PDB file of C-alpha atoms in Angstrom:
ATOM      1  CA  UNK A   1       0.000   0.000   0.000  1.00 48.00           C
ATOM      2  CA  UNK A   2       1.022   3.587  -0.514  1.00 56.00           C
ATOM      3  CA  UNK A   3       2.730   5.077   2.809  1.00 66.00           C
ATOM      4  CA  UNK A   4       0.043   7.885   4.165  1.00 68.00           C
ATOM      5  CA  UNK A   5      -1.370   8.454   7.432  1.00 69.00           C
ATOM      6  CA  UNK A   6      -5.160   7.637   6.143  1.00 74.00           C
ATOM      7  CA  UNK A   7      -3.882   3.867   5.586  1.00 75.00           C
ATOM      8  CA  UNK A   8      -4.550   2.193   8.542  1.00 81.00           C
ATOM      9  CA  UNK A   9      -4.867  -1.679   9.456  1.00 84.00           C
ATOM     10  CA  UNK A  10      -8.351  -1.201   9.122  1.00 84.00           C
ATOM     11  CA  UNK A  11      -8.479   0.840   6.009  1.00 81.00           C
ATOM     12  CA  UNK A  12      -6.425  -1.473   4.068  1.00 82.00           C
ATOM     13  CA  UNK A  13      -7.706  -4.666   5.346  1.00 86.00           C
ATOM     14  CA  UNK A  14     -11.157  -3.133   4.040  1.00 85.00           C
ATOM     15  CA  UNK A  15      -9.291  -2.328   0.824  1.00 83.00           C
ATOM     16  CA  UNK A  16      -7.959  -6.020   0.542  1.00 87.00           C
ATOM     17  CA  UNK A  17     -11.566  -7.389   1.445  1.00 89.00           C
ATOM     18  CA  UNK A  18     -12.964  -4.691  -1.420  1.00 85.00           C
ATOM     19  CA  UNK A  19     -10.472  -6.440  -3.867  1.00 83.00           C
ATOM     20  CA  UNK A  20     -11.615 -10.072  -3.437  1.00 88.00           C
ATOM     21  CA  UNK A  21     -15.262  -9.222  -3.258  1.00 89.00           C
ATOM     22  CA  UNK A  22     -14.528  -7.380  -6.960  1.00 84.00           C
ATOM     23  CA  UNK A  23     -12.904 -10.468  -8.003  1.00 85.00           C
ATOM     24  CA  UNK A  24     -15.682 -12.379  -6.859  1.00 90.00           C
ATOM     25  CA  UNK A  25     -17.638 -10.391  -9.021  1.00 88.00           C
ATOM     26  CA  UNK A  26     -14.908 -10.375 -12.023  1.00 86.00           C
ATOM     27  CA  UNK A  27     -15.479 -14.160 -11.714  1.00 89.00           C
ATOM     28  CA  UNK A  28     -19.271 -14.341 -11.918  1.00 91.00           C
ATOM     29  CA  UNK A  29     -19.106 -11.490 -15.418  1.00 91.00           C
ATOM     30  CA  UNK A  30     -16.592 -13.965 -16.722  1.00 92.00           C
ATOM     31  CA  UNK A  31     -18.753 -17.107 -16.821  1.00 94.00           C
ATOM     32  CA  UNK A  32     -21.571 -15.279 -17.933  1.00 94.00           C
ATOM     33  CA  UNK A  33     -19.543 -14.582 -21.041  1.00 95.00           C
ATOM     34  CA  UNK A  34     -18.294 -17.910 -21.329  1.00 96.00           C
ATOM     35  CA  UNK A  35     -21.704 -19.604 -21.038  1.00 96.00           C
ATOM     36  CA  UNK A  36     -22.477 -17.580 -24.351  1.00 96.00           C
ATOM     37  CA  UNK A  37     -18.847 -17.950 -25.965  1.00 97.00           C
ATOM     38  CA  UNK A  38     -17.013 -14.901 -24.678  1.00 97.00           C
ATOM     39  CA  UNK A  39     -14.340 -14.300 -23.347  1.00 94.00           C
ATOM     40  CA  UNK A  40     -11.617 -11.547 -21.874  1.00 90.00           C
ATOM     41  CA  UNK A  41      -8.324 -11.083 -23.301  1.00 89.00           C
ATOM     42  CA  UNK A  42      -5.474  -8.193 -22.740  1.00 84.00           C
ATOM     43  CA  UNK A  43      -5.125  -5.792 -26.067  1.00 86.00           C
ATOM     44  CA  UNK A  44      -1.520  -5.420 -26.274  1.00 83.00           C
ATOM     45  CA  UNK A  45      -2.223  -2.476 -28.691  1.00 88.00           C
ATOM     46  CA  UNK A  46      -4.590  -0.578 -25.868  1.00 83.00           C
ATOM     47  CA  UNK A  47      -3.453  -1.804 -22.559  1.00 78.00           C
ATOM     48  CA  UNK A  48      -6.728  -2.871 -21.504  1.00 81.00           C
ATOM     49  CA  UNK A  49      -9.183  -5.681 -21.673  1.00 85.00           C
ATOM     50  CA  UNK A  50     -11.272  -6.919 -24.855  1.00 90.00           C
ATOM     51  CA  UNK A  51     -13.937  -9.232 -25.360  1.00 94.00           C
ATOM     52  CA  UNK A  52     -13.449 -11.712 -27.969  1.00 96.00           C
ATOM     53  CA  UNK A  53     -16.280 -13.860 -29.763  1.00 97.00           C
ATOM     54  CA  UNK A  54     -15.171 -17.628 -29.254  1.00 96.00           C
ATOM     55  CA  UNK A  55     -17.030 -18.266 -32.791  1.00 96.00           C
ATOM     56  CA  UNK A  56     -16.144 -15.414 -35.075  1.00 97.00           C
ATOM     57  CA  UNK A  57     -12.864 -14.344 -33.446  1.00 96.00           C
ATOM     58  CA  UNK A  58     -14.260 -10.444 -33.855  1.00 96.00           C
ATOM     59  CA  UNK A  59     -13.344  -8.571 -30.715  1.00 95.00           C
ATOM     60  CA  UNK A  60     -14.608  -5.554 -28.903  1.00 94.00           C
ATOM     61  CA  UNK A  61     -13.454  -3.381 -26.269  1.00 90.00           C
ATOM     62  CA  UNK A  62     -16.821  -2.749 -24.930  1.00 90.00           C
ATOM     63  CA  UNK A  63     -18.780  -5.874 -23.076  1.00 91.00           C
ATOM     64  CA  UNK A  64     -21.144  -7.672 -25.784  1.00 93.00           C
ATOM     65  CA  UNK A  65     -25.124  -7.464 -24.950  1.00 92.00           C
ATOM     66  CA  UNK A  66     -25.619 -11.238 -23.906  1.00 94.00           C
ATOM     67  CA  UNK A  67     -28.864 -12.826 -23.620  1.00 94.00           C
ATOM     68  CA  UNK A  68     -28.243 -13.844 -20.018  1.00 91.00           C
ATOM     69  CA  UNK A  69     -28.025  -9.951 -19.353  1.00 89.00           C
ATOM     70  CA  UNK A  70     -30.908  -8.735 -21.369  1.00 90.00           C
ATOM     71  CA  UNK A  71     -32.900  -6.013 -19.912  1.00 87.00           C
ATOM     72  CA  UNK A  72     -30.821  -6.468 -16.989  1.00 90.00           C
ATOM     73  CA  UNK A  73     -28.888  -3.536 -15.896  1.00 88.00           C
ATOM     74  CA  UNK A  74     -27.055  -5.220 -12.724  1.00 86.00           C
ATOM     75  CA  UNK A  75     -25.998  -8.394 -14.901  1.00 84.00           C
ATOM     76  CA  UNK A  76     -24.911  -6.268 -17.583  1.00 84.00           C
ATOM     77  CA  UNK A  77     -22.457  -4.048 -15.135  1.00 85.00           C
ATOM     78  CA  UNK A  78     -21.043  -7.810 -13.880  1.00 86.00           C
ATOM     79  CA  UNK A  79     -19.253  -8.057 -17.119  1.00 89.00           C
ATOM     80  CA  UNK A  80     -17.944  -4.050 -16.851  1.00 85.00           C
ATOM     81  CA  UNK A  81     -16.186  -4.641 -13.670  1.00 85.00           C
ATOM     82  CA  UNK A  82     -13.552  -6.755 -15.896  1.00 84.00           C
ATOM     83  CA  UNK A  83     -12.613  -3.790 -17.414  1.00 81.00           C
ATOM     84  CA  UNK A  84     -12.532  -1.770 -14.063  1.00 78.00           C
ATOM     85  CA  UNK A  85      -9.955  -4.592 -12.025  1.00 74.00           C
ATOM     86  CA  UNK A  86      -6.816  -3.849 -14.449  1.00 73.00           C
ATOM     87  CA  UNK A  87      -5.115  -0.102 -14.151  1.00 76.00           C
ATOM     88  CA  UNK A  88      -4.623   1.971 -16.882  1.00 76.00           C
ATOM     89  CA  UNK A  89      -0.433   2.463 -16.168  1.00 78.00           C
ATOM     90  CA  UNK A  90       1.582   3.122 -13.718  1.00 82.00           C
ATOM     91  CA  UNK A  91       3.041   6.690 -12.775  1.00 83.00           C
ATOM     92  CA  UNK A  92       6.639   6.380 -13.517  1.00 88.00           C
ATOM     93  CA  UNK A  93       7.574   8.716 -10.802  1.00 91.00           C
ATOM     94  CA  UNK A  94       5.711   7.291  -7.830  1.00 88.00           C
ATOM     95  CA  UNK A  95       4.753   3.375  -8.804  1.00 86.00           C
ATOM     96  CA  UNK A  96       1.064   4.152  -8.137  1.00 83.00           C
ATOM     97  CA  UNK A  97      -1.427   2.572 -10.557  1.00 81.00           C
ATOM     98  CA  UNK A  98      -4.139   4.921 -12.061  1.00 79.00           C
ATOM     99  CA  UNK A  99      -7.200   2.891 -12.254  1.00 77.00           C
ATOM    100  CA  UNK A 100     -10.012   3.740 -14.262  1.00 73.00           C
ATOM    101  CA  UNK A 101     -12.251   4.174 -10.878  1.00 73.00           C
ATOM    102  CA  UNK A 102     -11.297   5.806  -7.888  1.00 70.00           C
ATOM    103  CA  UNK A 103     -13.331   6.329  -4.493  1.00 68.00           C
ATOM    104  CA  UNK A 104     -14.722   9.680  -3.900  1.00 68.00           C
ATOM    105  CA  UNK A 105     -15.588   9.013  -0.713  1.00 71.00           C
ATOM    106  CA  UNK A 106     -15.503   6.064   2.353  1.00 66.00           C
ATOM    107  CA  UNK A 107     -18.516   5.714   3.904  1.00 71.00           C
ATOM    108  CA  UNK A 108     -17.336   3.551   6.815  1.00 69.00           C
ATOM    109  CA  UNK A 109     -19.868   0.751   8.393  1.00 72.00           C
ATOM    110  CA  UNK A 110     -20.662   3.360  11.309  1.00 73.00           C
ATOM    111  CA  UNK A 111     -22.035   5.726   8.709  1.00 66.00           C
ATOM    112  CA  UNK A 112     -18.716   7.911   9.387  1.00 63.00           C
ATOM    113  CA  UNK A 113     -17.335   9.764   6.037  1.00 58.00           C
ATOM    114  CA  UNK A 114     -14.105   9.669   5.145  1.00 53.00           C
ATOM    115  CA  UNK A 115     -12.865  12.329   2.653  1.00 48.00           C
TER     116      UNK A 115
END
């Protein structure tokens, strides 16, 4: 983790859990696309993730409308979070990764904000 005051235990054990719920998730989008001959692959020409038809070989770096997720806005957003768990680069002055999310603010269990 980065070295700042605001990272404590409990903050980045929170982070960790965060991480393996999101893969959880990453894991549920991915079988969805499988179970209608999908899947993810790494663009070496854009850094980032693309969905490639099993089938035709055409790939797409947007998630494919699949008839599992039809109508279904929630489903649909399981197969964006593949493209959300891989940063876009690193900063090569300070090692952090810029991810395409970020938090804009911590709401903590106790209903206590965090910046």
């Amino acid at each position: 983790p980065v070295d700042c005051p605001e990272n404590t235990e409990a903050v980045v054990a929170a982070g960790d859990a965060a991480l393996l719920v999101l893969s959880e998730v990453a894991n549920v989008g991915v079988t969805l696309l499988n179970d209608e001959g999908w899947e993810v692959v790494y663009d070496e020409d854009t850094d980032r993730p693309a969905f490639v038809d099993e089938q035709s070989g055409l790939q797409q770096a947007t998630p494919p409308q699949l008839a599992a997720t039809a109508g279904d806005w929630m489903a649909a957003l399981l197969l964006e979070t593949l493209t959300l768990v891989q940063p876009l680069a690193v900063d090569p002055h300070t090692g952090v990764p810029r991810w395409p999310v970020h938090v804009l603010r911590h709401v903590t269990a106790d209903g206590a904000g965090a910046g």
